[in-house]
mmCIF file of C-alpha atoms in Angstrom:
data_model
loop_
_atom_site.group_PDB
_atom_site.id
_atom_site.type_symbol
_atom_site.label_atom_id
_atom_site.label_comp_id
_atom_site.label_asym_id
_atom_site.label_seq_id
_atom_site.Cartn_x
_atom_site.Cartn_y
_atom_site.Cartn_z
ATOM 1 C CA MET A 119 25.609 -23.268 86.859
ATOM 2 C CA LEU A 120 22.421 -21.652 88.122
ATOM 3 C CA ILE A 121 19.650 -20.181 85.983
ATOM 4 C CA ARG A 122 17.619 -17.429 87.634
ATOM 5 C CA ARG A 123 15.631 -14.385 86.622
ATOM 6 C CA GLU A 124 17.480 -11.159 85.983
ATOM 7 C CA ARG A 125 17.891 -8.693 88.866
ATOM 8 C CA ALA A 126 18.412 -4.924 88.559
ATOM 9 C CA ASP A 127 22.063 -5.216 89.556
ATOM 10 C CA ASP A 128 22.703 -7.658 86.651
ATOM 11 C CA ALA A 129 22.310 -5.011 83.900
ATOM 12 C CA THR A 130 26.025 -4.215 83.511
ATOM 13 C CA ALA A 131 26.993 -7.892 83.487
ATOM 14 C CA ILE A 132 24.251 -8.683 80.958
ATOM 15 C CA ALA A 133 25.554 -5.935 78.665
ATOM 16 C CA ALA A 134 29.026 -7.481 78.959
ATOM 17 C CA VAL A 135 27.607 -10.895 78.017
ATOM 18 C CA HIS A 136 25.992 -9.570 74.832
ATOM 19 C CA ARG A 137 29.075 -7.490 74.019
ATOM 20 C CA SER A 138 31.250 -10.597 74.308
ATOM 21 C CA ALA A 139 28.807 -12.839 72.454
ATOM 22 C CA PHE A 140 27.996 -10.556 69.523
ATOM 23 C CA ALA A 141 31.003 -8.267 69.008
ATOM 24 C CA PRO A 142 32.818 -10.801 66.777
ATOM 25 C CA ARG A 143 29.835 -10.806 64.385
ATOM 26 C CA TYR A 144 30.167 -7.059 63.933
ATOM 27 C CA ALA A 145 33.961 -6.873 63.833
ATOM 28 C CA ASP A 146 33.875 -5.361 60.346
ATOM 29 C CA ARG A 147 31.724 -2.503 61.659
ATOM 30 C CA VAL A 148 34.499 -1.229 63.886
ATOM 31 C CA ASP A 149 36.818 -0.601 60.935
ATOM 32 C CA VAL A 150 36.471 3.127 60.311
ATOM 33 C CA GLY A 151 38.373 3.422 57.037
ATOM 34 C CA ASP A 152 41.670 5.310 57.208
ATOM 35 C CA SER A 153 41.448 5.740 60.969
ATOM 36 C CA PRO A 154 42.660 3.106 63.404
ATOM 37 C CA PRO A 155 39.995 0.487 64.169
ATOM 38 C CA VAL A 156 37.716 1.360 67.074
ATOM 39 C CA PRO A 157 38.222 -1.111 69.944
ATOM 40 C CA VAL A 158 35.345 -3.578 70.166
ATOM 41 C CA ASP A 159 34.946 -2.867 73.887
ATOM 42 C CA ASP A 160 34.362 0.847 73.170
ATOM 43 C CA ARG A 161 30.706 1.560 74.055
ATOM 44 C CA SER A 162 30.222 3.382 70.759
ATOM 45 C CA ALA A 163 31.080 0.135 68.986
ATOM 46 C CA ASP A 164 28.649 -1.998 70.967
ATOM 47 C CA PRO A 165 26.757 -4.636 69.039
ATOM 48 C CA PRO A 166 23.088 -3.654 68.582
ATOM 49 C CA GLU A 167 21.984 -6.408 70.984
ATOM 50 C CA VAL A 168 23.441 -4.427 73.911
ATOM 51 C CA ASP A 169 21.260 -1.411 73.110
ATOM 52 C CA LEU A 170 18.293 -3.644 72.315
ATOM 53 C CA ILE A 171 18.280 -5.089 75.841
ATOM 54 C CA ALA A 172 18.431 -1.592 77.356
ATOM 55 C CA ARG A 173 15.531 -0.426 75.175
ATOM 56 C CA LEU A 174 13.475 -3.538 75.870
ATOM 57 C CA ARG A 175 13.702 -3.006 79.635
ATOM 58 C CA SER A 176 11.766 0.260 79.283
ATOM 59 C CA ASP A 177 9.279 -1.061 76.709
ATOM 60 C CA GLU A 178 5.732 -2.227 77.450
ATOM 61 C CA GLY A 179 6.640 -5.606 75.945
ATOM 62 C CA TRP A 180 9.238 -6.300 78.668
ATOM 63 C CA ILE A 181 8.388 -9.238 80.938
ATOM 64 C CA PRO A 182 10.806 -9.168 83.910
ATOM 65 C CA THR A 183 10.017 -12.734 84.965
ATOM 66 C CA LEU A 184 11.145 -13.994 81.553
ATOM 67 C CA SER A 185 14.566 -12.344 81.477
ATOM 68 C CA MET A 186 16.978 -14.990 82.702
ATOM 69 C CA VAL A 187 20.659 -15.211 83.478
ATOM 70 C CA ALA A 188 23.057 -18.115 83.793
ATOM 71 C CA ILE A 189 25.372 -17.748 86.788
ATOM 72 C CA GLU A 190 28.639 -19.539 87.448
ATOM 73 C CA HIS A 191 30.594 -18.727 90.606
ATOM 74 C CA ASP A 192 28.634 -15.449 91.037
ATOM 75 C CA LEU A 193 29.486 -14.392 87.458
ATOM 76 C CA VAL A 194 26.764 -13.782 84.868
ATOM 77 C CA ILE A 195 27.862 -15.940 81.927
ATOM 78 C CA GLY A 196 24.673 -15.953 79.840
ATOM 79 C CA HIS A 197 21.405 -14.131 79.288
ATOM 80 C CA LEU A 198 18.134 -14.730 77.456
ATOM 81 C CA CYS A 199 14.887 -12.820 77.434
ATOM 82 C CA LEU A 200 11.379 -13.360 76.183
ATOM 83 C CA THR A 201 9.232 -10.309 75.437
ATOM 84 C CA ARG A 202 5.612 -9.761 74.517
ATOM 85 C CA ALA A 203 4.824 -10.059 70.824
ATOM 86 C CA ALA A 204 1.647 -10.707 68.868
ATOM 87 C CA VAL A 205 0.276 -12.826 66.058
ATOM 88 C CA GLY A 206 -2.649 -10.756 64.883
ATOM 89 C CA PRO A 207 -4.798 -10.239 68.003
ATOM 90 C CA PHE A 208 -3.145 -13.101 69.931
ATOM 91 C CA PRO A 209 -0.490 -12.331 72.558
ATOM 92 C CA VAL A 210 2.595 -14.514 72.140
ATOM 93 C CA LEU A 211 6.268 -14.280 73.053
ATOM 94 C CA ALA A 212 9.429 -13.345 71.165
ATOM 95 C CA LEU A 213 12.787 -14.874 72.015
ATOM 96 C CA GLY A 214 15.939 -12.843 72.019
ATOM 97 C CA PRO A 215 18.484 -11.857 72.290
ATOM 98 C CA ILE A 216 20.243 -14.827 73.809
ATOM 99 C CA GLY A 217 23.946 -14.498 74.537
ATOM 100 C CA VAL A 218 26.738 -16.371 76.301
ATOM 101 C CA LEU A 219 30.188 -15.035 77.194
ATOM 102 C CA ALA A 220 32.566 -15.997 74.389
ATOM 103 C CA ASP A 221 34.773 -18.122 76.640
ATOM 104 C CA HIS A 222 31.741 -20.091 77.904
ATOM 105 C CA GLN A 223 30.153 -20.856 74.531
ATOM 106 C CA ARG A 224 29.651 -24.436 73.349
ATOM 107 C CA GLY A 225 29.440 -25.652 76.936
ATOM 108 C CA GLY A 226 25.672 -25.994 77.296
ATOM 109 C CA VAL A 227 24.931 -22.554 78.772
ATOM 110 C CA GLY A 228 22.729 -21.474 75.870
ATOM 111 C CA SER A 229 20.855 -24.779 75.931
ATOM 112 C CA ALA A 230 20.282 -24.495 79.690
ATOM 113 C CA LEU A 231 18.907 -20.962 79.221
ATOM 114 C CA MET A 232 16.643 -22.154 76.400
ATOM 115 C CA HIS A 233 15.214 -25.020 78.450
ATOM 116 C CA ALA A 234 14.627 -22.741 81.455
ATOM 117 C CA ALA A 235 12.894 -20.110 79.307
ATOM 118 C CA LEU A 236 10.708 -22.667 77.518
ATOM 119 C CA GLY A 237 9.689 -24.185 80.838
ATOM 120 C CA ALA A 238 8.933 -20.812 82.420
ATOM 121 C CA ALA A 239 6.880 -19.639 79.431
ATOM 122 C CA ASP A 240 4.952 -22.897 79.377
ATOM 123 C CA ALA A 241 4.259 -22.649 83.128
ATOM 124 C CA LEU A 242 2.843 -19.149 82.533
ATOM 125 C CA ASP A 243 0.426 -20.590 79.942
ATOM 126 C CA GLU A 244 1.990 -18.720 77.055
ATOM 127 C CA PRO A 245 0.942 -20.297 73.750
ATOM 128 C CA LEU A 246 3.865 -19.733 71.419
ATOM 129 C CA ILE A 247 7.376 -18.297 71.078
ATOM 130 C CA GLY A 248 8.750 -16.773 67.870
ATOM 131 C CA VAL A 249 12.426 -16.324 67.048
ATOM 132 C CA LEU A 250 14.416 -14.901 64.183
ATOM 133 C CA GLY A 251 17.481 -17.087 64.283
ATOM 134 C CA SER A 252 19.578 -19.945 63.061
ATOM 135 C CA PRO A 253 17.637 -22.723 61.323
ATOM 136 C CA GLU A 254 20.391 -25.065 62.535
ATOM 137 C CA PHE A 255 20.293 -24.145 66.262
ATOM 138 C CA TYR A 256 16.661 -23.640 67.256
ATOM 139 C CA PRO A 257 15.016 -26.833 65.892
ATOM 140 C CA ARG A 258 16.728 -28.831 68.650
ATOM 141 C CA PHE A 259 14.378 -26.991 71.049
ATOM 142 C CA GLY A 260 11.249 -27.750 69.041
ATOM 143 C CA PHE A 261 11.184 -24.642 66.837
ATOM 144 C CA VAL A 262 9.789 -25.113 63.334
ATOM 145 C CA PRO A 263 9.543 -22.789 60.342
ATOM 146 C CA ALA A 264 6.684 -20.424 61.223
ATOM 147 C CA ALA A 265 5.046 -20.835 57.815
ATOM 148 C CA ARG A 266 4.407 -24.479 58.711
ATOM 149 C CA VAL A 267 1.780 -23.355 61.270
ATOM 150 C CA GLY A 268 0.386 -20.398 59.323
ATOM 151 C CA ILE A 269 2.493 -17.633 60.867
ATOM 152 C CA ALA A 270 4.552 -15.147 58.870
ATOM 153 C CA PRO A 271 6.986 -12.500 60.069
ATOM 154 C CA ASP A 272 5.955 -8.928 59.338
ATOM 155 C CA GLU A 273 9.286 -8.438 57.556
ATOM 156 C CA PRO A 274 9.211 -10.673 54.429
ATOM 157 C CA ALA A 275 13.024 -10.883 54.302
ATOM 158 C CA TRP A 276 12.960 -12.831 57.587
ATOM 159 C CA ILE A 277 10.915 -15.753 56.252
ATOM 160 C CA THR A 278 13.844 -18.209 55.925
ATOM 161 C CA HIS A 279 15.035 -17.685 59.522
ATOM 162 C CA PHE A 280 11.761 -17.058 61.336
ATOM 163 C CA GLN A 281 10.645 -19.977 63.518
ATOM 164 C CA VAL A 282 8.076 -20.686 66.216
ATOM 165 C CA ARG A 283 7.768 -23.063 69.144
ATOM 166 C CA ALA A 284 4.275 -24.056 70.231
ATOM 167 C CA LEU A 285 3.774 -24.533 73.968
ATOM 168 C CA SER A 286 1.074 -26.419 75.904
ATOM 169 C CA ALA A 287 -1.423 -23.530 75.651
ATOM 170 C CA TYR A 288 -1.021 -23.307 71.862
ATOM 171 C CA ASP A 289 -4.215 -22.954 69.852
ATOM 172 C CA ALA A 290 -4.237 -23.712 66.098
ATOM 173 C CA GLN A 291 -6.313 -20.537 65.594
ATOM 174 C CA ILE A 292 -3.140 -18.518 66.225
ATOM 175 C CA VAL A 293 -2.279 -17.725 62.622
ATOM 176 C CA GLY A 294 -1.306 -14.567 60.795
ATOM 177 C CA GLU A 295 1.437 -12.000 60.978
ATOM 178 C CA PHE A 296 3.960 -12.039 63.849
ATOM 179 C CA ARG A 297 4.915 -8.640 65.290
ATOM 180 C CA TYR A 298 7.737 -7.983 67.741
ATOM 181 C CA THR A 299 7.578 -5.206 70.333
ATOM 182 C CA GLY A 300 8.870 -1.792 69.158
ATOM 183 C CA PRO A 301 12.602 -1.868 70.036
ATOM 184 C CA PHE A 302 13.238 -4.776 67.669
ATOM 185 C CA TYR A 303 12.426 -2.475 64.747
ATOM 186 C CA GLU A 304 14.783 0.250 65.944
ATOM 187 C CA LEU A 305 17.982 -1.761 65.405
#
């Protein structure tokens, strides 16, 4: 497996990764009542993460060097991106989405992407990464509840799943409200 930054010709494969990774979570959304279920691979039934990636690419918060893919035998099998976010006046990063093809999950692809992204962000002297995600998955990469370091998500309902990871350039003065870039609020 190789981890590299995303290229323009990866967009279709990246959409397929997020479709494969997230469609099962939204399976109940494709049931349209008395009509036959809409196939999950129908573009109109795409999980929101597919559209989010497309919107992020044209947003000012997009950081091309921090959008990474996992490649196996010339096939994109995973994707992760970090985008610009803020804690008050401090620029920080937001993680997500991260996705791995369904038939490649639980094989270390997501962990490899996480380690590559953390290393790249640290090398760029970024201070902190925020993520809204599983309290069981992200702590293994050093994420802690954001409230522990004085950071709160700008959506109060997210408090139980919002976590941060301090990097080498972290400064304890970075406290306050975390704000994602615009497309995250359009889901």
